[in-house]
Coordinates of C-alpha atoms in Angstrom, one line a residue:
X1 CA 4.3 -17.7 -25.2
X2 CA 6.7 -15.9 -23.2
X3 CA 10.5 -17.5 -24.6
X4 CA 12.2 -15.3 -21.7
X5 CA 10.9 -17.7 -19.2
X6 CA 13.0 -20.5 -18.2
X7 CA 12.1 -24.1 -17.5
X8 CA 12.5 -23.6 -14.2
X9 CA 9.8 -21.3 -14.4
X10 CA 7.5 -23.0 -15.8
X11 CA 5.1 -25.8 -14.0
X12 CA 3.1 -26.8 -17.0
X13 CA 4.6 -25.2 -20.3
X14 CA 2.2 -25.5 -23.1
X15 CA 2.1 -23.5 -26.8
X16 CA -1.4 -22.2 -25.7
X17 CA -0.7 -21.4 -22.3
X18 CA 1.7 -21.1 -19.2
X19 CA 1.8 -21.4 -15.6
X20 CA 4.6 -19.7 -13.7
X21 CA 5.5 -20.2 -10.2
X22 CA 4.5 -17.0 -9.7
X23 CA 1.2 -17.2 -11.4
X24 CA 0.7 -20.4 -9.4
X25 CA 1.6 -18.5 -6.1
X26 CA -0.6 -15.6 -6.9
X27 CA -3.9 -17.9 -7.2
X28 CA -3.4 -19.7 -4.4
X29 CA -2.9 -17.2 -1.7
X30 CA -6.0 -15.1 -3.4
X31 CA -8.2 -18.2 -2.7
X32 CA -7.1 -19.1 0.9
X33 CA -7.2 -15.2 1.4
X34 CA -10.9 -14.6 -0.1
X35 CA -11.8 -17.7 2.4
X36 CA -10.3 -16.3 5.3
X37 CA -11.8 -13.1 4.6
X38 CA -15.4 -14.5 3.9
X39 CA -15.1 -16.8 7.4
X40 CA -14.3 -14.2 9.5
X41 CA -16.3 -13.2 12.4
X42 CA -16.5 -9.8 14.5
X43 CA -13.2 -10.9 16.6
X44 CA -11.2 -11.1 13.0
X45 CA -10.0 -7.5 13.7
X46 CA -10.4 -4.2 15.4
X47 CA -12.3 -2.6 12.3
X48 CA -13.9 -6.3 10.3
X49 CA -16.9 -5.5 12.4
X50 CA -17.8 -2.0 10.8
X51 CA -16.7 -2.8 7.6
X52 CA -19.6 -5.7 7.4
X53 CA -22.0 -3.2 8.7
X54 CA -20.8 -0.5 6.3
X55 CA -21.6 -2.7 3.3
X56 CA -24.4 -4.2 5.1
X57 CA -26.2 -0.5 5.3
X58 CA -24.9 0.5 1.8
X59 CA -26.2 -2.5 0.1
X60 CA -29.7 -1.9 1.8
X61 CA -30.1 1.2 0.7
X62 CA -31.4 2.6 -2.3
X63 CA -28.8 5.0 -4.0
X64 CA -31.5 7.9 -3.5
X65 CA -31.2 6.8 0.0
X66 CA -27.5 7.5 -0.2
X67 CA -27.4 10.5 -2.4
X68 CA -29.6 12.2 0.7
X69 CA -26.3 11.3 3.0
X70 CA -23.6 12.3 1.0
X71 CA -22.2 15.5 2.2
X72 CA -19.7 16.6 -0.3
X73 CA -17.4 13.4 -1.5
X74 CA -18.6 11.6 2.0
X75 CA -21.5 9.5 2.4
X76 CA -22.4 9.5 5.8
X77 CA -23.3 5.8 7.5
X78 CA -23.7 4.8 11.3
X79 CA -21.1 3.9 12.9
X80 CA -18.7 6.0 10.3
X81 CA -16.5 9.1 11.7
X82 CA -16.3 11.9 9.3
X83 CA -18.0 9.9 6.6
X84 CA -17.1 7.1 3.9
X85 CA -15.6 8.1 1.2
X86 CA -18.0 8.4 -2.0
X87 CA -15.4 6.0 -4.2
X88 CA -15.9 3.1 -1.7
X89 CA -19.8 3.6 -1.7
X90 CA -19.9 3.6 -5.4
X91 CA -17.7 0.5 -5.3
X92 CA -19.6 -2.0 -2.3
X93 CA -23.4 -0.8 -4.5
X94 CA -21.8 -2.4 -7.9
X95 CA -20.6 -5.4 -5.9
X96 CA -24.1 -5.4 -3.9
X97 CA -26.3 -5.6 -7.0
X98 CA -24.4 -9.1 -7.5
X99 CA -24.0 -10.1 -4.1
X100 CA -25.7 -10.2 -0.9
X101 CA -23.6 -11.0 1.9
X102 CA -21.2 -8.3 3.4
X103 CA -19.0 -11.2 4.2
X104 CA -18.8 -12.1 0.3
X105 CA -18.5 -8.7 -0.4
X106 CA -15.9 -7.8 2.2
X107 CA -14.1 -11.0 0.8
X108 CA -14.1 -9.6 -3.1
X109 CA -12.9 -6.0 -2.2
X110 CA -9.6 -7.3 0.1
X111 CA -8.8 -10.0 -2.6
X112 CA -9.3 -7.3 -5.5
X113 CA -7.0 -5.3 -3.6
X114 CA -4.5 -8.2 -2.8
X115 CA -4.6 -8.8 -6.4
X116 CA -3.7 -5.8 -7.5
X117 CA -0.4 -5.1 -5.4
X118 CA 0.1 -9.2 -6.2
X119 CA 0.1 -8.5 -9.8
X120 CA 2.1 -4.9 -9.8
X121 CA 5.1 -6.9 -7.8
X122 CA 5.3 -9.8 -10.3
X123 CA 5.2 -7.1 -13.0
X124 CA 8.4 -6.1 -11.5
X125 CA 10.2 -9.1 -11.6
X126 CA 9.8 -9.6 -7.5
X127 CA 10.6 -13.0 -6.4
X128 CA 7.4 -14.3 -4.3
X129 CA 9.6 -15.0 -1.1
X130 CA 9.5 -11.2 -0.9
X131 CA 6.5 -10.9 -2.0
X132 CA 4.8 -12.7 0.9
X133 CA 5.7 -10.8 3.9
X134 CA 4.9 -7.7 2.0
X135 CA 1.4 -8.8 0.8
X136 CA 1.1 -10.2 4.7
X137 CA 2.0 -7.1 6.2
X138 CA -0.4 -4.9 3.6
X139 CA -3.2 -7.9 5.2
X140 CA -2.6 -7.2 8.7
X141 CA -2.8 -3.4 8.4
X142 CA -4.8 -2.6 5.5
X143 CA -7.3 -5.1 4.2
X144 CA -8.0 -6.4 7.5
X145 CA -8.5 -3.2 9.4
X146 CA -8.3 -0.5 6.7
X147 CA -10.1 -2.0 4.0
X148 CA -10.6 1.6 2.0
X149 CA -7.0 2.6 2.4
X150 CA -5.5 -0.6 1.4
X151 CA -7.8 -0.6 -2.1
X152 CA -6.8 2.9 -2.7
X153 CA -3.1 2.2 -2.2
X154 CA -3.4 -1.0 -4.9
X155 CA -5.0 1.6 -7.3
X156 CA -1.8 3.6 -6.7
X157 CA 1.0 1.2 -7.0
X158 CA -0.9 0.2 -10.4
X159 CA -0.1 4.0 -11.7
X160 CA 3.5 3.2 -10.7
X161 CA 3.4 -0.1 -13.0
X162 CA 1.9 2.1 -16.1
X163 CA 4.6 4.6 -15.7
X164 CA 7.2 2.1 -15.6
X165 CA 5.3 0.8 -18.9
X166 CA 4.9 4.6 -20.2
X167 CA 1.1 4.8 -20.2
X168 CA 1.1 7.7 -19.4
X169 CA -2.9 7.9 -20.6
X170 CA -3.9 5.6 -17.6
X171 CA -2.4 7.5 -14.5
X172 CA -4.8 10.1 -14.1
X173 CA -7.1 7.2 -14.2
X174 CA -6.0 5.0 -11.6
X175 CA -5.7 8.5 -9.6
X176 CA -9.3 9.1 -9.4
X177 CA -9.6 5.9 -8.2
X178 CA -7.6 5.8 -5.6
X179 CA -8.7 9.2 -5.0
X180 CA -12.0 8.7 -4.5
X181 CA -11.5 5.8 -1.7
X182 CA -9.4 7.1 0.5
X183 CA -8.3 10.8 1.5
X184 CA -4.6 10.3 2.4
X185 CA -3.7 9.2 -1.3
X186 CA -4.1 12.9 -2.0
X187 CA -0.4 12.9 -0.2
X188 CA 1.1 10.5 -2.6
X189 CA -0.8 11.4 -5.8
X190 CA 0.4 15.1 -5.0
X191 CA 4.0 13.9 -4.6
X192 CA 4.1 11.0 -7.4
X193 CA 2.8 14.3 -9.8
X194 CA 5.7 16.4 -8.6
X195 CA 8.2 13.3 -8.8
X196 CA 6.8 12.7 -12.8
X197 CA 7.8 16.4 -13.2
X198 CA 10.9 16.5 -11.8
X199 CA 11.9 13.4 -13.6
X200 CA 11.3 14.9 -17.0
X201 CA 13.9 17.3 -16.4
X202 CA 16.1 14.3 -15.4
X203 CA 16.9 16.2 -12.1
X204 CA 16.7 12.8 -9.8
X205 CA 19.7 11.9 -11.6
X206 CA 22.0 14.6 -10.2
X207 CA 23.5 14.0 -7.2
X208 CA 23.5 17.2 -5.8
X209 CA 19.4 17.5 -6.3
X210 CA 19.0 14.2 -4.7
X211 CA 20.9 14.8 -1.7
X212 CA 18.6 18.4 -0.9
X213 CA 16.1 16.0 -1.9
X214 CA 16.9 13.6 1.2
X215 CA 17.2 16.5 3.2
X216 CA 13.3 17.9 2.3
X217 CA 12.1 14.8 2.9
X218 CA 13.6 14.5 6.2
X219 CA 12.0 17.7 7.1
X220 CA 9.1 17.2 5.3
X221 CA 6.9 16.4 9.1
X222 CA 7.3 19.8 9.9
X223 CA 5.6 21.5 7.1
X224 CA 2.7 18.6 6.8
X225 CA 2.6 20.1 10.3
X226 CA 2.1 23.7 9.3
X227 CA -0.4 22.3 6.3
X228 CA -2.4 20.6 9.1
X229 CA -3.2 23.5 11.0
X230 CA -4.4 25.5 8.7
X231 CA -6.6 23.1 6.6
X232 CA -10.1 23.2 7.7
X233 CA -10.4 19.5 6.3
X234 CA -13.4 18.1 8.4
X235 CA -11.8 14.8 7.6
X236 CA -8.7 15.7 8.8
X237 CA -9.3 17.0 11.8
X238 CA -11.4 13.8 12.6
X239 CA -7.6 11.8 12.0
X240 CA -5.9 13.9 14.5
X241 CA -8.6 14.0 17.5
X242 CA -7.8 10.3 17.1
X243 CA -5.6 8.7 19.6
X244 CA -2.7 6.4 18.7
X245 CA 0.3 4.8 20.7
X246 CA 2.4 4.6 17.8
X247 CA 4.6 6.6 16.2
X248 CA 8.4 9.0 17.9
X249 CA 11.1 7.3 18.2
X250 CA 10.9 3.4 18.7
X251 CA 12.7 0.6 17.7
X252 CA 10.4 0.1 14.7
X253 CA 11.1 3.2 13.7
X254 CA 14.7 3.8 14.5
X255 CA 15.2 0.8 12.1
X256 CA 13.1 1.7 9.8
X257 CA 15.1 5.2 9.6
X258 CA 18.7 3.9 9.6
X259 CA 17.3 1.9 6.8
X260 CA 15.9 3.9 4.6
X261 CA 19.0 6.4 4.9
X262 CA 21.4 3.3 3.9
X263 CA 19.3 2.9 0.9
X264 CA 19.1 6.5 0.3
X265 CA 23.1 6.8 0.5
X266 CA 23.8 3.8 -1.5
X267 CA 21.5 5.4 -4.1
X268 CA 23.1 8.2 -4.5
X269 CA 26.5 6.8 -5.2
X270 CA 24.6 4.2 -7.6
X271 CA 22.8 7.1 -9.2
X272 CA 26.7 7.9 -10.7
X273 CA 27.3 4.6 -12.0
X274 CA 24.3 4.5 -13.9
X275 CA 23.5 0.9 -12.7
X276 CA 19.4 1.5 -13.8
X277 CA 17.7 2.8 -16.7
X278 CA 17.3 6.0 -16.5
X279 CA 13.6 5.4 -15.8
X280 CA 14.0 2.7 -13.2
X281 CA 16.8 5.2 -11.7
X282 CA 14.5 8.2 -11.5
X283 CA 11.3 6.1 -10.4
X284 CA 13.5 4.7 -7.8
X285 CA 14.9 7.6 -6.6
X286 CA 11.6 9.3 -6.4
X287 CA 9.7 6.6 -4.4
X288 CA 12.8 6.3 -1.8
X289 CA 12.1 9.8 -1.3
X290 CA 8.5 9.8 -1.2
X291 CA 8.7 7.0 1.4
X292 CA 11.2 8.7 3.5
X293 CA 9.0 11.7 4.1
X294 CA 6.0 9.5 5.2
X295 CA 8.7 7.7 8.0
X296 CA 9.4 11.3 8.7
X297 CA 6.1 12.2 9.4
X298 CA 5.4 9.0 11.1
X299 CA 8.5 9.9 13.7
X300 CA 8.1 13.8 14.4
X301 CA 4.5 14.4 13.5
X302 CA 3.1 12.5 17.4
X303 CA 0.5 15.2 18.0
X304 CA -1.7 14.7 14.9
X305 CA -2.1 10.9 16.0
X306 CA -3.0 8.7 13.3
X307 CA -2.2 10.1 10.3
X308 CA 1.8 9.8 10.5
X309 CA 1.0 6.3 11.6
X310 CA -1.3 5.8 8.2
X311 CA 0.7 7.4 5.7
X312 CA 3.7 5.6 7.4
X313 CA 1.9 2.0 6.3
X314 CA 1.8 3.4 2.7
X315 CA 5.2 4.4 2.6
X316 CA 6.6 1.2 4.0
X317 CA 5.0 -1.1 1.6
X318 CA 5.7 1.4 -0.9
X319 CA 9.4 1.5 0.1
X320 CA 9.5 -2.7 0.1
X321 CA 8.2 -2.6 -3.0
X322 CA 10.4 -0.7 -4.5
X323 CA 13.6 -1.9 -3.4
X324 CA 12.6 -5.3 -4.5
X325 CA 11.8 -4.1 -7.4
X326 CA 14.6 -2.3 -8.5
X327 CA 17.6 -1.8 -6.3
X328 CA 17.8 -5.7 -4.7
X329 CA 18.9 -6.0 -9.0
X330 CA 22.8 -4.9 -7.3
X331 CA 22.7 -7.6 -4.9
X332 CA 24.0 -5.4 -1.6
X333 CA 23.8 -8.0 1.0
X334 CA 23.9 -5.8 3.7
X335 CA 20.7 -3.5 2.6
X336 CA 19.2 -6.3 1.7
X337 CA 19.0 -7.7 4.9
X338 CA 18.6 -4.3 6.9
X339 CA 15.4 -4.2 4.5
X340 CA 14.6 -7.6 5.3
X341 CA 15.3 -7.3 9.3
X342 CA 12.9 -4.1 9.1
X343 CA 9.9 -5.6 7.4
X344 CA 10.1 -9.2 9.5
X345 CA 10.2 -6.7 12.4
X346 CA 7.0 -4.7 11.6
X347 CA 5.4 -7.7 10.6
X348 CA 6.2 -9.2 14.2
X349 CA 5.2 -5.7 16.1
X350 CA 1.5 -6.3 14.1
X351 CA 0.9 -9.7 14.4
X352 CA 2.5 -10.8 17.7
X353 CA 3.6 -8.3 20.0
X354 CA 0.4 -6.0 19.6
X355 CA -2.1 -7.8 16.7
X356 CA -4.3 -6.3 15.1
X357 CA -5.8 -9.1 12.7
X358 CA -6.7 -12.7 13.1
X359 CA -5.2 -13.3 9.4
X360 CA -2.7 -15.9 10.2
X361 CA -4.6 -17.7 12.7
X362 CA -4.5 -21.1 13.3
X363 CA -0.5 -20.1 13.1
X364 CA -1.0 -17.8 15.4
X365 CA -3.4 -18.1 18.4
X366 CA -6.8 -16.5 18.0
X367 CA -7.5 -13.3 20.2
X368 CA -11.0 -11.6 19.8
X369 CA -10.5 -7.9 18.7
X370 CA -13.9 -7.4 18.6
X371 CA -15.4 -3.9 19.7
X372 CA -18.3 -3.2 21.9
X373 CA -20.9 -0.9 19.3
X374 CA -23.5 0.2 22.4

């Protein structure tokens, strides 16, 4: 039994077993989750509705069947643009031989992937009040409406947790993963490589290389810019012909930026006082950055349409999570709240002012998002 935790912590304390608050917390919200995700009808959200029919079509179809669609690491289905990735395919036939309806199965992938960013943030010690609003906002965008993406980006936040822990042996692993379901963890698998790099040289702990860090970062749109136009990625080009009315300069983003520039400051001027072990101070450092560049993107990168927008949602969880996790330890009221002020405010921009999942409903009233497939 674990003697760290305190009574406080613990609901029914036993010298077999234990049951935190958190652990408590955790199985709840997966069960009401997996039931709002197996009841769910077309109108749930803008992309429940192909999703169903993806797994529908896979789980029909006989993996010859499949093999004869794949193109490359793509499985083509109807309905899909550019292709499913071959990861998610492999993933919905396992499920399949098990169970039959796409409902069920749509229900077991989102709570896998709920589980998994769930399980990471109690690993680092985040309270679940901040957890919460986190996992909702990872709901509303990802595993409601992006369901590959928001498994891929679980797979990813668990290579954070093994680094933390120093297995190194199971990174690569949980790369592939994440790899192989969605395309735009290539982005933060590339980045995370060069931040492991960098951190054995024990440069995110000079000052002067995380400041030309911040700067990169900041300009880091313009050359995913340049990378874009010359990549003859089928896939994406299919992102950028997409249209999207997010992303510039908005108030989301505006206060998203001042944010994560506070934070950024304040970490550079903690980096000196050596407040964090010196592998919580370079993993923090690192996944500041690397969520900096994606808002970066997100802001200056308008004409390629929905990619800033989607590596934006990464970084932003990716960014919560981590200050939780680590720098929230100092107790700085004032980036505390600005952190808190920006995620209640992209979680109000998703659900309320333009919503894009039926998640929270009866909370919230239900609107039918629902897409015509003729």
């Amino acid at each position: 039994m674990n003697t760290n935790l305190s009574k406080e912590q613990l609901i029914y304390p036993n010298k077999l077993f234990y049951i935190t608050k958190a652990t408590l917390f955790q199985f709840v919200f997966l069960i009401l989750s997996f039931i709002v995700f197996f009841n769910a009808d077309d109108g749930f959200s803008y992309d429940y509705q192909y999703y169903t029919l993806y797994i529908k079509q896979i789980s029909e179809s006989s993996i010859v069947a499949l093999n004869n669609n794949r193109f490359g690491l793509y499985v083509n289905l109807e309905y899909s643009t550019g292709g499913i990735e071959l990861g998610f395919v492999l993933l919905i036939k396992l499920i399949s031989f098990f169970f039959e309806s796409p409902e069920t199965i749509y229900g077991i992938c989102a709570t896998l992937s709920l589980y998994l960013k769930s399980r990471v943030m109690f690993f680092f010690k985040i309270k679940w009040g901040w957890v919460l609003p986190i996992l909702l906002y990872s709901i509303i965008l990802l595993e409601s409406n992006a369901l590959r993406s928001g498994i891929s980006l679980s797979f990813f936040l668990l290579s954070i947790q093994f680094f933390s822990q120093k297995k190194y042996f199971l990174i690569p692993f949980c790369w592939l993963i994440s790899l192989s379901l969605h395309l735009q963890a290539f982005y933060f698998v590339f980045l995370f490589f060069v931040f492991i790099i960098i951190s054995y040289f024990d440069l995110l702990n000079k000052r002067w290389f995380l400041i030309l860090s911040i700067i990169a970062s900041l300009s880091s749109g313009m050359l995913i810019s340049k990378f874009l136009q010359i990549s003859g990625s089928d896939k994406l080009i299919t992102y950028a012909l997409k249209g999207s009315e997010s992303g510039g300069f908005n108030v989301v983003s505006l206060l998203s930026l001042i944010t994560l520039l506070w934070v950024s400051l304040l970490n550079i001027k903690n980096i000196s006082r050596k407040a964090l072990p010196v592998i919580d101070r370079s993993l923090y450092s690192g996944l500041v950055l690397l969520s900096l560049s994606t808002l970066s993107i997100y802001i200056f990168l308008t004409s390629v349409a929905v990619i800033g927008d989607r590596l934006w949602q990464w970084g932003f969880i990716i960014f919560c999570f981590t200050y939780f996790g680590f720098f929230q330890r100092k107790n700085f009221i004032l980036s505390k709240w600005l952190v808190l002020s920006c995620l209640l405010v992209n979680l109000v921009n998703i659900t309320i002012r333009y919503p894009l999942s039926n998640f929270l409903y009866p909370i919230l009233p239900y609107i039918n998002l629902s897409n015509s497939l003729n």
